[in-house]
C-alpha cells in the first residue's frame, strides 16, 4: 500500500499476556518511529530506527517493551507481561531520510491495545 | 528543543476560513514548523511544514512570522470533516531533533 500499515488494528489482551504489534512502513523509508498515545493525550515518542539500527529507545517506558526491525523494513513492537496501564494506541511512523532537514513523517492508523 | 503554545479549542463556521495560531518563541534556526491533525480514532495526518517562508499546498496554507516566533495554519474553506485536533510542532526531522513532540493541540470544531 501507499501508506504506513499497522496490524492488528485492535487487540484485547489479558493482563500478563505478551503482545506483538506490526508496522509496515512506506516502501523505501529509512526512518521508523513508534509512538504511544493514551486516551485524551497527544502521541508520545517511544523509539526510533534508522534502517535496522535502533538509534533511540529513550521513550520505552519499561524493559517489558521491546522493538525490532531486523531487515530494515518491517518493525515489531513487543510488550511482555502486559499491564492495564499499557492500554493505549500504538502509532508507527516513517520518513525517508534525506540529506537535508525537514523530512515529512507519515503515521499509520495505529494499533489499539486494551489490556483487561 | 522548542515548545509550542496553542489555544485548547476553536470554533469555525462551515465554509469560512479557519485560522489556527501557534507560538514557538524558542524555535532554533534549523527547526521547522510542522502541522498535523488527528481525527478521532485515526492516526495523525500530515498537513504542511515550513522553515521561514510561507507555504501552501492542497490542504492548507502556513504563514510564519518574519521572526519565526509564531505561525498560523489557514484552512481556507473549512468543512465538517476538518473537525479534529490540530498539532503545531517544531522539529528538525533530518537533524538531531528528529522527534516530533506533540503538545495538547487545538481542538477545531467546524459548525454547520
Short mmCIF file of C-alpha atoms in Angstrom, two decimals:
data_model
loop_
_atom_site.label_atom_id
_atom_site.label_comp_id
_atom_site.label_asym_id
_atom_site.label_seq_id
_atom_site.Cartn_x
_atom_site.Cartn_y
_atom_site.Cartn_z
CA UNK A 1 0.00 0.00 0.00
CA UNK A 2 0.94 3.63 -0.25
CA UNK A 3 0.86 4.44 3.44
CA UNK A 4 2.16 3.12 6.75
CA UNK A 5 0.31 -0.06 7.59
CA UNK A 6 -0.19 -1.39 11.11
CA UNK A 7 -1.65 -4.63 12.43
CA UNK A 8 -3.60 -5.68 14.30
CA UNK A 9 -5.84 -2.64 14.26
CA UNK A 10 -7.40 -3.68 17.57
CA UNK A 11 -6.08 -6.02 20.23
CA UNK A 12 -7.56 -7.06 23.54
CA UNK A 13 -5.07 -8.77 25.81
CA UNK A 14 -5.44 -10.31 29.22
CA UNK A 15 -3.21 -8.89 31.89
CA UNK A 16 0.10 -10.72 31.83
CA UNK A 17 -0.18 -11.75 28.20
CA UNK A 18 2.53 -10.88 25.66
CA UNK A 19 1.54 -8.90 22.55
CA UNK A 20 3.26 -8.10 19.27
CA UNK A 21 2.32 -5.15 17.09
CA UNK A 22 3.48 -4.97 13.49
CA UNK A 23 4.36 -1.97 11.34
CA UNK A 24 4.94 -1.90 7.58
CA UNK A 25 6.49 1.48 6.74
CA UNK A 26 6.21 3.21 3.40
CA UNK A 27 8.44 1.44 0.89
CA UNK A 28 11.93 2.89 0.83
CA UNK A 29 11.58 4.82 4.07
CA UNK A 30 14.71 4.55 6.13
CA UNK A 31 13.49 6.07 9.39
CA UNK A 32 10.84 4.42 11.54
CA UNK A 33 9.27 5.62 14.77
CA UNK A 34 6.97 4.19 17.39
CA UNK A 35 4.70 6.41 19.49
CA UNK A 36 2.27 5.69 22.30
CA UNK A 37 -0.94 7.66 22.69
CA UNK A 38 -3.01 7.39 25.84
CA UNK A 39 -6.65 8.39 25.79
CA UNK A 40 -7.06 12.16 25.57
CA UNK A 41 -3.33 12.82 25.20
CA UNK A 42 -1.01 13.59 22.32
CA UNK A 43 1.30 10.89 20.97
CA UNK A 44 4.50 10.31 22.91
CA UNK A 45 7.76 9.09 21.41
CA UNK A 46 8.88 5.56 22.21
CA UNK A 47 11.72 4.61 19.90
CA UNK A 48 13.45 5.36 16.59
CA UNK A 49 15.13 3.20 13.95
CA UNK A 50 17.36 4.13 11.08
CA UNK A 51 17.29 1.08 8.83
CA UNK A 52 17.81 -1.86 11.21
CA UNK A 53 19.65 0.17 13.83
CA UNK A 54 17.70 1.25 16.88
CA UNK A 55 19.26 4.64 17.50
CA UNK A 56 16.99 5.89 20.26
CA UNK A 57 14.89 3.92 22.71
CA UNK A 58 14.71 6.56 25.38
CA UNK A 59 10.91 6.66 25.35
CA UNK A 60 10.27 2.99 26.07
CA UNK A 61 8.51 3.02 29.46
CA UNK A 62 9.96 -0.19 30.85
CA UNK A 63 12.03 -3.22 29.99
CA UNK A 64 8.79 -5.02 29.14
CA UNK A 65 8.76 -3.03 25.91
CA UNK A 66 10.97 -4.19 23.08
CA UNK A 67 11.13 -3.12 19.43
CA UNK A 68 12.99 -4.58 16.49
CA UNK A 69 13.45 -4.02 12.78
CA UNK A 70 15.78 -6.85 11.76
CA UNK A 71 15.86 -6.26 7.99
CA UNK A 72 15.37 -2.52 7.98
CA UNK A 73 11.79 -2.58 6.78
CA UNK A 74 9.01 -4.18 8.86
CA UNK A 75 9.14 -3.44 12.58
CA UNK A 76 7.58 -5.17 15.55
CA UNK A 77 6.82 -3.65 18.94
CA UNK A 78 6.56 -6.32 21.61
CA UNK A 79 5.10 -5.82 25.04
CA UNK A 80 5.72 -8.55 27.59
CA UNK A 81 3.51 -9.29 30.59
CA UNK A 82 1.04 -6.57 29.67
CA UNK A 83 -0.40 -4.37 32.40
CA UNK A 84 -3.54 -2.26 32.37
CA UNK A 85 -1.51 0.93 32.08
CA UNK A 86 -0.24 -0.33 28.72
CA UNK A 87 -3.70 0.25 27.24
CA UNK A 88 -3.18 2.86 24.54
CA UNK A 89 -2.93 3.41 20.82
CA UNK A 90 0.47 2.47 19.44
CA UNK A 91 1.37 4.52 16.39
CA UNK A 92 4.05 3.76 13.85
CA UNK A 93 5.51 6.43 11.58
CA UNK A 94 8.13 6.52 8.85
CA UNK A 95 10.12 9.02 6.83
CA UNK A 96 12.62 8.92 4.03
CA UNK A 97 15.96 10.05 5.28
CA UNK A 98 17.31 12.80 3.12
CA UNK A 99 20.47 14.81 3.32
CA UNK A 100 18.60 17.94 4.27
CA UNK A 101 16.36 18.52 7.24
CA UNK A 102 12.63 19.00 7.08
CA UNK A 103 11.61 15.44 6.24
CA UNK A 104 7.93 14.61 6.31
CA UNK A 105 6.96 11.94 8.81
CA UNK A 106 3.90 9.86 7.94
CA UNK A 107 1.83 7.99 10.51
CA UNK A 108 -0.16 4.80 10.36
CA UNK A 109 -3.66 4.41 11.77
CA UNK A 110 -2.40 2.83 14.95
CA UNK A 111 -2.93 -0.37 16.88
CA UNK A 112 -5.45 0.00 19.71
CA UNK A 113 -4.41 -2.12 22.68
CA UNK A 114 -6.77 -2.78 25.56
CA UNK A 115 -5.47 -4.78 28.50
CA UNK A 116 -8.19 -6.34 30.64
CA UNK B 1 14.01 21.61 21.99
CA UNK B 2 11.44 24.27 21.24
CA UNK B 3 7.95 24.06 22.64
CA UNK B 4 4.73 25.39 21.18
CA UNK B 5 1.66 27.07 22.63
CA UNK B 6 -1.76 26.66 21.07
CA UNK B 7 -5.27 27.58 22.19
CA UNK B 8 -7.04 24.49 23.53
CA UNK B 9 -10.09 24.92 21.31
CA UNK B 10 -11.55 26.97 18.48
CA UNK B 11 -14.80 27.08 16.55
CA UNK B 12 -15.32 27.86 12.89
CA UNK B 13 -18.37 28.08 10.66
CA UNK B 14 -18.52 25.71 7.73
CA UNK B 15 -17.27 27.37 4.54
CA UNK B 16 -15.30 30.02 6.37
CA UNK B 17 -11.55 30.19 6.78
CA UNK B 18 -10.12 28.62 9.92
CA UNK B 19 -7.02 30.37 11.27
CA UNK B 20 -5.16 28.35 13.89
CA UNK B 21 -2.39 30.18 15.75
CA UNK B 22 0.76 28.76 17.28
CA UNK B 23 3.51 30.38 19.32
CA UNK B 24 7.03 28.95 19.21
CA UNK B 25 9.18 31.73 20.61
CA UNK B 26 12.19 29.49 21.37
CA UNK B 27 12.46 27.89 17.94
CA UNK B 28 16.00 27.26 16.74
CA UNK B 29 17.30 28.46 13.39
CA UNK B 30 17.31 24.98 11.84
CA UNK B 31 13.95 23.84 13.18
CA UNK B 32 10.90 23.53 11.00
CA UNK B 33 7.28 24.20 11.94
CA UNK B 34 5.09 21.16 11.28
CA UNK B 35 1.33 20.88 11.42
CA UNK B 36 -0.51 17.61 11.88
CA UNK B 37 -4.13 16.89 12.63
CA UNK B 38 -5.82 13.94 14.22
CA UNK B 39 -9.40 12.99 13.61
CA UNK B 40 -10.91 10.79 16.28
CA UNK B 41 -9.71 7.18 16.14
CA UNK B 42 -7.25 7.86 13.31
CA UNK B 43 -3.50 8.36 13.21
CA UNK B 44 -2.02 11.86 12.92
CA UNK B 45 -2.28 13.22 9.39
CA UNK B 46 0.48 15.41 7.99
CA UNK B 47 -0.77 18.77 6.77
CA UNK B 48 2.14 21.05 5.98
CA UNK B 49 5.53 22.23 7.20
CA UNK B 50 7.84 25.18 6.63
CA UNK B 51 11.09 26.79 7.71
CA UNK B 52 10.70 30.52 7.21
CA UNK B 53 8.81 31.12 4.00
CA UNK B 54 5.07 30.86 3.75
CA UNK B 55 3.90 27.55 2.33
CA UNK B 56 0.74 26.40 0.58
CA UNK B 57 -0.49 23.02 -0.53
CA UNK B 58 -3.81 21.46 -1.42
CA UNK B 59 -4.83 21.21 2.21
CA UNK B 60 -3.75 24.45 3.82
CA UNK B 61 -1.51 27.49 3.99
CA UNK B 62 1.17 28.12 6.58
CA UNK B 63 2.09 31.68 7.47
CA UNK B 64 5.28 32.09 9.53
CA UNK B 65 6.16 35.47 11.00
CA UNK B 66 9.42 37.07 9.98
CA UNK B 67 10.97 36.50 13.41
CA UNK B 68 9.71 32.87 13.27
CA UNK B 69 8.31 33.09 16.77
CA UNK B 70 4.78 32.31 15.69
CA UNK B 71 2.80 30.86 12.82
CA UNK B 72 -0.76 30.44 11.60
CA UNK B 73 -2.30 27.49 9.83
CA UNK B 74 -5.07 28.52 7.47
CA UNK B 75 -7.76 26.18 6.20
CA UNK B 76 -9.32 28.37 3.51
CA UNK B 77 -12.79 26.81 3.38
CA UNK B 78 -13.43 24.67 6.42
CA UNK B 79 -15.75 21.68 6.13
CA UNK B 80 -17.30 19.48 8.79
CA UNK B 81 -14.64 16.86 8.04
CA UNK B 82 -11.96 19.30 9.17
CA UNK B 83 -13.13 18.91 12.78
CA UNK B 84 -10.05 17.49 14.50
CA UNK B 85 -7.24 18.17 16.95
CA UNK B 86 -4.54 20.22 15.24
CA UNK B 87 -0.96 19.94 16.46
CA UNK B 88 1.75 22.52 15.85
CA UNK B 89 5.22 21.02 16.32
CA UNK B 90 8.74 22.32 15.86
CA UNK B 91 11.40 19.81 14.93
CA UNK B 92 14.34 19.19 12.72
CA UNK B 93 13.45 15.78 11.39
CA UNK B 94 16.63 15.38 9.39
CA UNK B 95 18.92 16.54 12.14
CA UNK B 96 19.48 15.98 15.83
CA UNK B 97 15.96 16.97 16.94
CA UNK B 98 14.21 14.37 14.84
CA UNK B 99 11.44 13.52 17.25
CA UNK B 100 8.02 15.07 16.89
CA UNK B 101 7.00 16.24 20.35
CA UNK B 102 3.23 16.61 20.45
CA UNK B 103 1.55 19.00 22.86
CA UNK B 104 -2.17 19.06 23.54
CA UNK B 105 -3.04 20.77 20.27
CA UNK B 106 -6.13 22.78 19.34
CA UNK B 107 -9.49 21.10 19.01
CA UNK B 108 -11.07 22.74 15.98
CA UNK B 109 -14.81 22.29 15.73
CA UNK B 110 -16.39 23.21 12.42
CA UNK B 111 -20.06 24.02 12.84
CA UNK B 112 -22.75 23.74 10.16
#
